[in-house]
Coordinates of C-alpha atoms and ligand atoms in Angstrom, one line a residue:
X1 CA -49.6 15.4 160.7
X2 CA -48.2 14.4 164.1
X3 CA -44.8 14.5 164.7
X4 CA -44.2 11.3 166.0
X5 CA -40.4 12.2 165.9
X6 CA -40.2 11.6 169.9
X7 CA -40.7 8.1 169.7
X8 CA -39.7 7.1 166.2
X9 CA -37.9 3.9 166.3
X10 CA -37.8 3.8 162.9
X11 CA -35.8 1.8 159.6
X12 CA -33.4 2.8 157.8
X13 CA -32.6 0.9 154.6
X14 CA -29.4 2.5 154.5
X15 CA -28.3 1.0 157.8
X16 CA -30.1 -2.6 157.0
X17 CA -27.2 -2.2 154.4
X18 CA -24.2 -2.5 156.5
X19 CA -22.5 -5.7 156.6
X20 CA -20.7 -5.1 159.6
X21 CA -18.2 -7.5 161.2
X22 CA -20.2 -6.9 164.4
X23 CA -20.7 -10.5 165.8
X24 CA -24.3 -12.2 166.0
X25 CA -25.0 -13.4 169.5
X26 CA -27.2 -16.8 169.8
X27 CA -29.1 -15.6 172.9
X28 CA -31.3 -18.0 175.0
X29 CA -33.2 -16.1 177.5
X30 CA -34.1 -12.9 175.0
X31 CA -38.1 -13.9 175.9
X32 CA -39.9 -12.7 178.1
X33 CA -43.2 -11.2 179.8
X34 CA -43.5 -8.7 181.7
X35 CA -44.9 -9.6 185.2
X36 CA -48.1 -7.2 184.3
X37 CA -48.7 -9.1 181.1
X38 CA -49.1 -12.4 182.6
X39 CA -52.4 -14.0 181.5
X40 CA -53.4 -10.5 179.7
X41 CA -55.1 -12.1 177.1
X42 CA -57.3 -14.5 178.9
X43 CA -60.5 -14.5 177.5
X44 CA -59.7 -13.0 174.2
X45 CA -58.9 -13.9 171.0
X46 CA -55.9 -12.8 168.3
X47 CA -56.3 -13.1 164.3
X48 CA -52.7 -13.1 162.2
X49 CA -52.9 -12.8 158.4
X50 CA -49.7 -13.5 156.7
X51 CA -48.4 -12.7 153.9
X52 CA -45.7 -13.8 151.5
X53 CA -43.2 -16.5 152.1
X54 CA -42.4 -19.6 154.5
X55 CA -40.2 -17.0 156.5
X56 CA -43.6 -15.2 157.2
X57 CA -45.3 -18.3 158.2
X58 CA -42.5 -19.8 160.5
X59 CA -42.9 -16.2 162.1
X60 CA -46.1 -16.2 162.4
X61 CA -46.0 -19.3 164.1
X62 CA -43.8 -18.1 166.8
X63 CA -46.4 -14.9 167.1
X64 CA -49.0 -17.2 167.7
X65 CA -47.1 -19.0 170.4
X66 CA -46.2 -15.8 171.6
X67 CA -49.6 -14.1 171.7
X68 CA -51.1 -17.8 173.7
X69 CA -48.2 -17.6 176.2
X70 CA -49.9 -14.4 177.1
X71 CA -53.4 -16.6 177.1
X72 CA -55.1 -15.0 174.0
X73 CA -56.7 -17.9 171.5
X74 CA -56.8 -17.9 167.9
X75 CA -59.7 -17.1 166.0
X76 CA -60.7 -17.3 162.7
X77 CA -62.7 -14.1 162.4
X78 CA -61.4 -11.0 162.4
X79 CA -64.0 -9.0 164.0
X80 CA -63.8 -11.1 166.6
X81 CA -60.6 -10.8 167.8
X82 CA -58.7 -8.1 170.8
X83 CA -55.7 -8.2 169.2
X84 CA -55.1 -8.3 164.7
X85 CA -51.9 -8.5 163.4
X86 CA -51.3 -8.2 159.8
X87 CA -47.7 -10.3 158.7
X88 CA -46.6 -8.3 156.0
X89 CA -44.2 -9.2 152.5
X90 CA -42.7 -6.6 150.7
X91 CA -41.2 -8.4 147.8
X92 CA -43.5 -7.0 145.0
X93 CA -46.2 -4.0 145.2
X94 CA -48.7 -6.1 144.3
X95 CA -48.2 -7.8 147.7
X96 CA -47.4 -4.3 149.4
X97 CA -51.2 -3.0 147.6
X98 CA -52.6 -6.1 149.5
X99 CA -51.9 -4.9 152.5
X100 CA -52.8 -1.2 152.1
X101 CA -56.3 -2.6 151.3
X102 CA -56.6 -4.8 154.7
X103 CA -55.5 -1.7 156.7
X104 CA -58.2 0.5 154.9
X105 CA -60.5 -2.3 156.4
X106 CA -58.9 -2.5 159.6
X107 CA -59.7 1.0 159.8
X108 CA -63.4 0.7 160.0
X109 CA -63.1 -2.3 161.9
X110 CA -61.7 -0.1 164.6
X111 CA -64.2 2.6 164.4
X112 CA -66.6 -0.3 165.5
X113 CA -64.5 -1.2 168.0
X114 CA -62.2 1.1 168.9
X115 CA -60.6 -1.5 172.1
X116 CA -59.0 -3.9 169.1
X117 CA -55.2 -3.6 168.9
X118 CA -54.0 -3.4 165.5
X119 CA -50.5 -4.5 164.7
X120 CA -48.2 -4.1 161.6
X121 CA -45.1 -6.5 161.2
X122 CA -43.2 -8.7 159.1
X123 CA -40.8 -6.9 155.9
X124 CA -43.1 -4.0 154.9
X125 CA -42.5 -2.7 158.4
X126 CA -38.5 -2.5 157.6
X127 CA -39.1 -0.2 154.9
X128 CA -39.2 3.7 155.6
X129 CA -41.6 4.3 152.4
X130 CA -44.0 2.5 154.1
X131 CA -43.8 3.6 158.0
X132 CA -44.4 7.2 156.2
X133 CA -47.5 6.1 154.4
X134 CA -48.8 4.5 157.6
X135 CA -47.9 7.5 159.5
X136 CA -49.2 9.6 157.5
X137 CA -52.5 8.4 156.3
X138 CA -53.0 5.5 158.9
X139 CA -52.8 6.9 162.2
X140 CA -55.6 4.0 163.5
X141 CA -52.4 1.6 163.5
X142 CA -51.4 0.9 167.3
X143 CA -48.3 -1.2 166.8
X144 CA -45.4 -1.7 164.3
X145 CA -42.6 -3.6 165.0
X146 CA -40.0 -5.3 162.6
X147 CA -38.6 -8.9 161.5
X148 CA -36.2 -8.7 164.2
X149 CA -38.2 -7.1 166.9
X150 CA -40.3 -10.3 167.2
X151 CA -39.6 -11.4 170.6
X152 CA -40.2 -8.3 172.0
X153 CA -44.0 -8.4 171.0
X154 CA -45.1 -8.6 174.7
X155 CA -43.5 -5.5 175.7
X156 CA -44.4 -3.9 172.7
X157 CA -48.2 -5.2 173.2
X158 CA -48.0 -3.7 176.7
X159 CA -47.3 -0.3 175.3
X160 CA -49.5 -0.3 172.7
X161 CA -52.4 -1.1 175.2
X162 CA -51.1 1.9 177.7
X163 CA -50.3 5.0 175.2
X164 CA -52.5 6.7 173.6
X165 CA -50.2 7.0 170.5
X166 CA -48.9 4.1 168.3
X167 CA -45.8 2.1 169.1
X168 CA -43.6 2.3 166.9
X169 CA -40.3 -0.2 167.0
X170 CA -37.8 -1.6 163.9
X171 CA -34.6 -2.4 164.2
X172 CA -32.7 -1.7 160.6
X173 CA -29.3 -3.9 162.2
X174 CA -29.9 -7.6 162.1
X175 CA -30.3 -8.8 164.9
X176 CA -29.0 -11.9 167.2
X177 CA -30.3 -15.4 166.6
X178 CA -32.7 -15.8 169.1
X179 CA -33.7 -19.1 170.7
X180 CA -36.0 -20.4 172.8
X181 CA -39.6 -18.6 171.3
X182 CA -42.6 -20.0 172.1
X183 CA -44.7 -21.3 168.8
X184 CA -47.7 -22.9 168.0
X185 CA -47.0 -24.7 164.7
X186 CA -49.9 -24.3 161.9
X187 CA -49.8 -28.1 161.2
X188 CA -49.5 -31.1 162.7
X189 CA -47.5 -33.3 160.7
X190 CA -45.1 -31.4 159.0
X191 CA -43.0 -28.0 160.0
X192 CA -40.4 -25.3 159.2
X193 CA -37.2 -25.5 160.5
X194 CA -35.5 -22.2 160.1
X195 CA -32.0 -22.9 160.3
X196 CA -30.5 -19.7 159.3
X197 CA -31.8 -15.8 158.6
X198 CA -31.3 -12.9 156.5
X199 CA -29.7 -12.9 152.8
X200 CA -25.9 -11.2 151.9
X201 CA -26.6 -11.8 148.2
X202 CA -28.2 -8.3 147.1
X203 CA -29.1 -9.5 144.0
X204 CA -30.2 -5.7 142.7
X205 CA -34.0 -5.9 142.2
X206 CA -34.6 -7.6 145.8
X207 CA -35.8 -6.1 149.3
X208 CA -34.9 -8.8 151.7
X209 CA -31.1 -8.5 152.3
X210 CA -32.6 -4.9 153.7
X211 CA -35.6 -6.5 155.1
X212 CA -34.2 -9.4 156.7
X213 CA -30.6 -8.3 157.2
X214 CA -27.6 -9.9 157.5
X215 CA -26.8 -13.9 157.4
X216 CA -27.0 -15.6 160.6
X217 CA -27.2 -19.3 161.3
X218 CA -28.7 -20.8 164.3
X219 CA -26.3 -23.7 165.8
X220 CA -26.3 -26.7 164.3
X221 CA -27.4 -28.0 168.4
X222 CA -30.2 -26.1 168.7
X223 CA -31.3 -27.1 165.0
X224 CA -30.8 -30.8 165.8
X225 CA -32.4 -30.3 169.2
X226 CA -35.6 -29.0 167.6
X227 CA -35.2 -32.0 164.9
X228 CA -35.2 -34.2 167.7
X229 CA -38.4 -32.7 169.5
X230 CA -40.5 -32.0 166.3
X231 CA -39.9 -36.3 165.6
X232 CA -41.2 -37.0 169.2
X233 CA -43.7 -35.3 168.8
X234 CA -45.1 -37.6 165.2
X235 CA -44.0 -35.0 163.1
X236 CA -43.2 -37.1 159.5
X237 CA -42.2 -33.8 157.1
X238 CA -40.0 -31.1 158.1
X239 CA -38.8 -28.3 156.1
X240 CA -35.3 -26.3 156.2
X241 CA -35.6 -22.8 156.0
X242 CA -33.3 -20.2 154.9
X243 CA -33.6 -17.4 152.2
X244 CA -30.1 -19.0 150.6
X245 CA -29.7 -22.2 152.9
X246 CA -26.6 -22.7 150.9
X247 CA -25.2 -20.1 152.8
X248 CA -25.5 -22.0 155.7
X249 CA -22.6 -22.1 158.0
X250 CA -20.6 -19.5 156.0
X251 CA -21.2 -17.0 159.5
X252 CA -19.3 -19.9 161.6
X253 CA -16.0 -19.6 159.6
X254 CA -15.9 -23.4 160.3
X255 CA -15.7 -26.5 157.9
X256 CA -19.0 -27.0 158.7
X257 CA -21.9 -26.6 156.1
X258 CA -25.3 -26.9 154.7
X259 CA -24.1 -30.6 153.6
X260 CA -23.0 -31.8 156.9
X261 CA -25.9 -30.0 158.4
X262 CA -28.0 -31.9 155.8
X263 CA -26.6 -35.6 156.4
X264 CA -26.8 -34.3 160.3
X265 CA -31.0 -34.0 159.8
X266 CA -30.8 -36.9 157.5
X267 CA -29.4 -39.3 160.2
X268 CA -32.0 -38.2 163.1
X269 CA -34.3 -40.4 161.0
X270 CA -37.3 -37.9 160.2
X271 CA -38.9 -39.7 157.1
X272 CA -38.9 -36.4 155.6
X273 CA -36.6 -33.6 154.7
X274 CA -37.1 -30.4 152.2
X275 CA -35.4 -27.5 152.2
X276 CA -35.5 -24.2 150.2
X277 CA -34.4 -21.5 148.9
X278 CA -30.9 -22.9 147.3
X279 CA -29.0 -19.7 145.0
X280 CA -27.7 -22.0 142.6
X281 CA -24.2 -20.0 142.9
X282 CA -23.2 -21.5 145.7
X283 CA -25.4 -25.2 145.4
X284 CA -22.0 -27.3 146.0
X285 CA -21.3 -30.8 144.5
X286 CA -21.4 -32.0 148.4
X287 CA -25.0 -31.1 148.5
X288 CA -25.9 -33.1 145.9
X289 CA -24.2 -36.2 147.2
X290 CA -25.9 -35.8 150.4
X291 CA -29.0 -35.2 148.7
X292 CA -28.7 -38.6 146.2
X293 CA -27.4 -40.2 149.3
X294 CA -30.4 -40.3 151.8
X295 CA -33.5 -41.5 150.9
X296 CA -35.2 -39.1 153.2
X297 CA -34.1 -36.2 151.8
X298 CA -36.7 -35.3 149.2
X299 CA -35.9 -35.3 145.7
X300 CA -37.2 -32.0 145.2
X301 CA -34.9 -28.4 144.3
X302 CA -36.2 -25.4 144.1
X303 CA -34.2 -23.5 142.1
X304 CA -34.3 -20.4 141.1
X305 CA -33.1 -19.0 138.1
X306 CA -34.4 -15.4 137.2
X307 CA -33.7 -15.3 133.8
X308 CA -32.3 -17.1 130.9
X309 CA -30.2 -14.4 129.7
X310 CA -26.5 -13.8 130.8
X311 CA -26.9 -10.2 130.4
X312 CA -29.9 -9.8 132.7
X313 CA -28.3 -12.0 135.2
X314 CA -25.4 -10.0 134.9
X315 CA -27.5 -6.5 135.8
X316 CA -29.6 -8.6 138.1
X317 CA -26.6 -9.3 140.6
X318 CA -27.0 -12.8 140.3
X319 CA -23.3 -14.3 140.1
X320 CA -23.7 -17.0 137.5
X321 CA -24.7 -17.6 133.7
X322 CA -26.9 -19.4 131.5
X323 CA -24.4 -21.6 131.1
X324 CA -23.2 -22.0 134.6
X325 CA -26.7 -22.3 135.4
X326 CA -27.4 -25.2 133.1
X327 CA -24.2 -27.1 133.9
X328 CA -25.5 -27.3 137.6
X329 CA -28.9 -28.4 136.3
X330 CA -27.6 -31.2 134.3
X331 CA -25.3 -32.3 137.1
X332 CA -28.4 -32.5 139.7
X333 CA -30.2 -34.6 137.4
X334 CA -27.4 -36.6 136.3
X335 CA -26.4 -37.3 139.9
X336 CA -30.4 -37.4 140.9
X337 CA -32.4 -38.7 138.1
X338 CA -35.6 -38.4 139.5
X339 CA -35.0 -35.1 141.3
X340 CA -37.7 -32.8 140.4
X341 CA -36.5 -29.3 140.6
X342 CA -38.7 -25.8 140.1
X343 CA -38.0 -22.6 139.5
X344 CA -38.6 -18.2 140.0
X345 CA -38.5 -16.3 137.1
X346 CA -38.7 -12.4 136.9
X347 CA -39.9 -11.0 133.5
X348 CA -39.2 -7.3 132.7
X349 CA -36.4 -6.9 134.2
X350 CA -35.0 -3.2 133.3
X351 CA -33.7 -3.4 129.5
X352 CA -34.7 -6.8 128.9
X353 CA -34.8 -7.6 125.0
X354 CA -36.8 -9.5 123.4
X355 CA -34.1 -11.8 122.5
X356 CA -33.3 -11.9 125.9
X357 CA -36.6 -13.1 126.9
X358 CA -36.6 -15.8 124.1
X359 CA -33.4 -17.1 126.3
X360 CA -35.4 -17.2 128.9
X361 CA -38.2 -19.2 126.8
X362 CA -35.4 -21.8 125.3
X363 CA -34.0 -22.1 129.1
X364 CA -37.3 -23.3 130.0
X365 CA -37.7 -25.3 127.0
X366 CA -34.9 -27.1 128.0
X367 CA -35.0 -27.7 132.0
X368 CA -38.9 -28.4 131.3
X369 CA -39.5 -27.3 135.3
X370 CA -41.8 -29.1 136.8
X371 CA -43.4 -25.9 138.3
X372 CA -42.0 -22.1 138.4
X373 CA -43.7 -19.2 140.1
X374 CA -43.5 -16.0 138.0
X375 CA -43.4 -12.7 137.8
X376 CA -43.5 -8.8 137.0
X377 CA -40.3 -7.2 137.9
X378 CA -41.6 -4.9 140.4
X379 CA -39.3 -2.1 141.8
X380 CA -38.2 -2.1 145.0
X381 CA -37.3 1.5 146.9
X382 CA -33.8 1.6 147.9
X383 CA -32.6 -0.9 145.5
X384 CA -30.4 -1.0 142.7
X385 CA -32.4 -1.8 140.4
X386 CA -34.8 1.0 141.2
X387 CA -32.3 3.2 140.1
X388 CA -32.3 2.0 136.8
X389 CA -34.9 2.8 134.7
X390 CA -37.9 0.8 134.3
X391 CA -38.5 0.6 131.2
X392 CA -40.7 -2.4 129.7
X393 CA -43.8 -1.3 128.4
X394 CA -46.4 -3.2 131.3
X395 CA -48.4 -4.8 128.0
X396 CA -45.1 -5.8 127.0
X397 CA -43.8 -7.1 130.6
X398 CA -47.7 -9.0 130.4
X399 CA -47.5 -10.8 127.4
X400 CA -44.0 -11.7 128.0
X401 CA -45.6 -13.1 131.8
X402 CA -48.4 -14.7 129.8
X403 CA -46.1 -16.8 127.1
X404 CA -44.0 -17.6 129.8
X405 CA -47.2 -19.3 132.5
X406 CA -48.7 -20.6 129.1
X407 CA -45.0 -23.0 128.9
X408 CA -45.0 -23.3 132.6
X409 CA -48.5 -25.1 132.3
X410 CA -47.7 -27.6 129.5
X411 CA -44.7 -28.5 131.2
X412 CA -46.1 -29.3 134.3
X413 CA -48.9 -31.7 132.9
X414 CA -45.8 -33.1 130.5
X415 CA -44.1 -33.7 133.5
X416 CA -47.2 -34.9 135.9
X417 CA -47.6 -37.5 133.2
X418 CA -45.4 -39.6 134.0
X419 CA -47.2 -40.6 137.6
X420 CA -50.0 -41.7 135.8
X421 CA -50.7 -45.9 136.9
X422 CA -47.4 -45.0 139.3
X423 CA -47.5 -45.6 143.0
X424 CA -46.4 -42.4 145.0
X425 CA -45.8 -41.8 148.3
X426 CA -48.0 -39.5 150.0
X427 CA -48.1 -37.8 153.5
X428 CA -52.0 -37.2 154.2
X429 CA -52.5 -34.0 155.8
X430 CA -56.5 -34.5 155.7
X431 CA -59.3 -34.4 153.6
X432 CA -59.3 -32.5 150.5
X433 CA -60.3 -28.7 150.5
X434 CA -62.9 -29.3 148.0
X435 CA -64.4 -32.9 148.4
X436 CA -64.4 -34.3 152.0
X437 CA -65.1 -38.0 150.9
X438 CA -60.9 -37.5 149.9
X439 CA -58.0 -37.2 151.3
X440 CA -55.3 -34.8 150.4
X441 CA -51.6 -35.0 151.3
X442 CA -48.1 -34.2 148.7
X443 CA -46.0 -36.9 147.3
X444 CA -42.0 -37.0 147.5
X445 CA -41.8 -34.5 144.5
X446 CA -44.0 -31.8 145.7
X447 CA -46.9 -33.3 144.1
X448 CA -50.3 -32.4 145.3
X449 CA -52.2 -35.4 145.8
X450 CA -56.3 -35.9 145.8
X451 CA -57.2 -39.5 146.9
X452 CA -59.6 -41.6 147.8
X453 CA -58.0 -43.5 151.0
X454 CA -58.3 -44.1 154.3
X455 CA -59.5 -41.7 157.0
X456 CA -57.3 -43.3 160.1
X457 CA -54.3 -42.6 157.5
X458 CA -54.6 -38.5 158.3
X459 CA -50.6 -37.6 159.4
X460 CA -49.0 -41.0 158.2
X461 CA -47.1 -41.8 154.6
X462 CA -49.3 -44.0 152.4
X463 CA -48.8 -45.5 148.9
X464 CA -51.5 -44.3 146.4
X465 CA -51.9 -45.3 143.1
X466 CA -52.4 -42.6 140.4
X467 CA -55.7 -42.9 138.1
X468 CA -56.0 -39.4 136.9
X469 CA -53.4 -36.4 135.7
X470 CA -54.1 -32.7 135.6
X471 CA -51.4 -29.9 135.4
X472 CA -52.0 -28.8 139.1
X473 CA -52.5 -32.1 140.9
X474 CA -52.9 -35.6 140.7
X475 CA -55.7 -37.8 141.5
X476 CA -55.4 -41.9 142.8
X477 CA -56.7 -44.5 144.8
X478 CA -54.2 -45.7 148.5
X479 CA -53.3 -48.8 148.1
X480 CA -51.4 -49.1 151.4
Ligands
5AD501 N1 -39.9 -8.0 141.4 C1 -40.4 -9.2 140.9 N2 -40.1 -10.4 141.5 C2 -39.2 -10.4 142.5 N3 -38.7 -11.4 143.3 C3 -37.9 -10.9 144.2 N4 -37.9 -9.6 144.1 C4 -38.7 -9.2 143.0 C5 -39.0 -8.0 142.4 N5 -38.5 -6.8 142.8 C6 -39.1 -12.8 143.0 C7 -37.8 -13.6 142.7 C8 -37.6 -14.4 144.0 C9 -39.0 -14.6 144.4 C10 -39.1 -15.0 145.9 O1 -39.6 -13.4 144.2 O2 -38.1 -14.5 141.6 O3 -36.9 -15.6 143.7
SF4_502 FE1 -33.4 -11.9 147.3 FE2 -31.3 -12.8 145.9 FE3 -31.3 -13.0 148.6 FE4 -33.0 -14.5 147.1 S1 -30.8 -14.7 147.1 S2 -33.5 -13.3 149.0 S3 -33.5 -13.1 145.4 S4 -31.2 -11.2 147.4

């Protein structure tokens, strides 16, 4: 192997540890291109693939902006485009596996054409597993660079395109909060709004507080500001963005927090607000006011609760139990009756019982979710919980996966039922994937919506009545 020791800007989970009182600076002018790199891309084209969560996308966004300020297109082929960048998630192998099999078919893509630059980024570049796997058996790779390296991607392209060797640049510390990055949003109508980054929670089976680093929320000015733009511009939907947007503020050492930040959006007026993720340890009573309060504010929680168990959440890190959990579910929908709230549960957590699963059954039986995404525990390198040992049987950890999606299903058509000869709201994004005489759009509740309506309607909110149920969707007619 090469030693690629001379220029290894490299992670280091130990240091994406730290929690350092080292202040975050909001910088302005961090962007920008280097005079030789001006209109570099003209004539070509750039492909991103991203994977795993809204983070990823939002980023990918700005990469795309980035990557057209330097006056490359998009494409939607692959082997079509100068410059490939794969937007990586490292949250569970399986996602990590993903990627291994696109590089392994990047790899002959660049033997065809050897000129293509081929970039890694996103969380699986903060982890040192997985720079030594690349370095190791995927030299081919020209460029890695890390979640907060982003703005530096035209400096980084530059090099790439000049040395012969690969570029190699992660920063393990968090960075700043930088402001001011070109994007080119993926839709029209609706958008992400990140309004803070990182996670301090370290619940003990999860990468990102290493991947993502520390806390840090943007200004509450420059979030408004972008608000402000995104509602001149026709956006009707936009969605708050944080990996614990509870936690929003909490950097400042101010009063101010994730509810005033809330009412703040909810008084510019956008017809539509969402946010995720909320920890429900720190999901304050004020955030629920401001939620019942404002009709724009969707009535729509994702919350995630792990597991059902007290014991598990205990060894998972997650600061609250069952109970505790349940109290602040009964409160939401007490205070927000219609509120539709989802969840995340991991099964086969390290030591998990039996028993303790069936508490995660009866939890579910109880909160009938309207929709929960579920999974394997998977074992992260460098967390705690990869020290402990892993030991649920993987037929065991599947049937326990399977029970669980089986409950997950009836509860969602129990719960879709009850739209059936409603009238919804519904933003129409376009016509549906799979039938182009309908349109398509998602109702208040995070309900996707198939229905026959008006064309001229694409990117407004219309009333549609609902004729048909199924556990996934819902089907109707606009009526407005
Ligand atoms: N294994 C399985 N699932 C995980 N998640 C996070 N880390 C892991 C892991 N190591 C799940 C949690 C989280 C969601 C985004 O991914 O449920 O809420
Ligand atoms: Fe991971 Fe927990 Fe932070 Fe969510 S709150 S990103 S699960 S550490």
């Amino acid at each position: 192997m090469k030693d690629y020791s001379k220029y290894f800007k490299g992670p280091s989970l130990k240091e994406a540890k730290n929690r350092g009182k080292s202040e975050i600076h909001h910088i302005n002018d961090a962007y920008h291109i280097p005079v030789d790199m001006i209109g570099i891309g003209k004539g070509q084209t750039y492909f991103i693939q991203t994977y795993g969560c809204q983070a990823n996308e939002r980023d990918s966004e700005i990469l795309a902006g980035i990557l057209e300020s330097l006056g490359y297109r998009a494409t939607d082929e692959i082997k079509e485009a100068q410059v490939v960048l794969l937007n990586t998630c490292a949250i569970r192998e399986n996602a990590e596996e993903k990627v291994f099999g696109k590089i392994g078919y990047l790899k002959k893509l660049k033997r065809v054409n050897p000129n293509i630059i081929f970039g890694i980024c996103g969380c699986m570049a903060q982890e040192e597993v997985v720079i030594k796997k690349i370095l190791e058996k995927h030299p081919q790779v020209d460029l890695i660079f890390g979640t907060h390296n982003i703005h530096r991607l035209p400096e980084l392209l530059k090099q790439a395109m000049l040395e012969k060797e690969m570029v190699l640049e992660v920063w393990s510390k968090e960075g700043d909060v930088i402001e001011s990055l070109p994007s080119h949003r993926a839709h029209p109508y609706k958008a992400w709004v990140n309004i803070m980054y990182g996670c301090n929670k370290f619940c003990t089976y999860c990468i990102v507080p290493y991947t993502r680093g520390k806390e840090r929320s943007r200004h509450k000015e420059d979030i408004l500001e972008e608000v402000q733009e995104l509602i001149e511009n026709g956006y009707q939907e936009i969605t708050l963005l944080g990996q614990n947007v509870n936690s929003y503020g909490k950097d400042f050492g101010d009063e101010y927090d994730f509810s005033n930040l809330l009412e703040d959006v909810a008084k510019t007026g956008i017809p539509r607000i969402r946010f995720t993720t909320s920890h429900p340890w720190d999901f304050s009573e004020k955030m629920i006011e401001v939620i019942a309060k404002y009709d724009n504010i969707l009535p729509f929680i994702h919350l995630p609760v792990q597991s059902g168990s007290s014991e598990v959440l205990k060894r998972m890190g997650r600061r609250y139990t069952r109970e505790q959990y349940l109290e602040l579910f009964d409160k939401i929908k007490k205070k927000i009756p219609d509120c539709t709230i989802t969840t995340d549960i991991i099964v086969g957590f390290p030591d998990e019982t039996k028993e303790q699963f069936e508490e995660t059954m009866t939890l579910y039986e109880y909160c009938e979710y309207d929709l929960a995404y579920t999974f394997i525990y998977s074992p992260r390198a460098g967390t705690p919980a990869a020290k402990m040992e892993d030991n649920i049987d993987i037929h065991e950890k599947e049937e326990r996966l399977y029970r669980l999606n089986d409950l997950v299903s009836e509860k969602a058509n129990k719960q879709n039922q009850k739209y059936l000869n409603q009238i919804v709201e519904v933003l129409v994004e376009g016509t549906s994937k799979k039938n182009d005489e309908m349109l398509s759009g998602y109702s208040k509740h995070n309900k996707l919506v198939n229905f026959k309506g008006n064309k001229n309607d694409i990117g407004k909110i219309v009333k549609v009545k609902i004729t048909e149920v199924k556990t996934w969707a819902l089907k109707g007619e606009q009526v407005e």
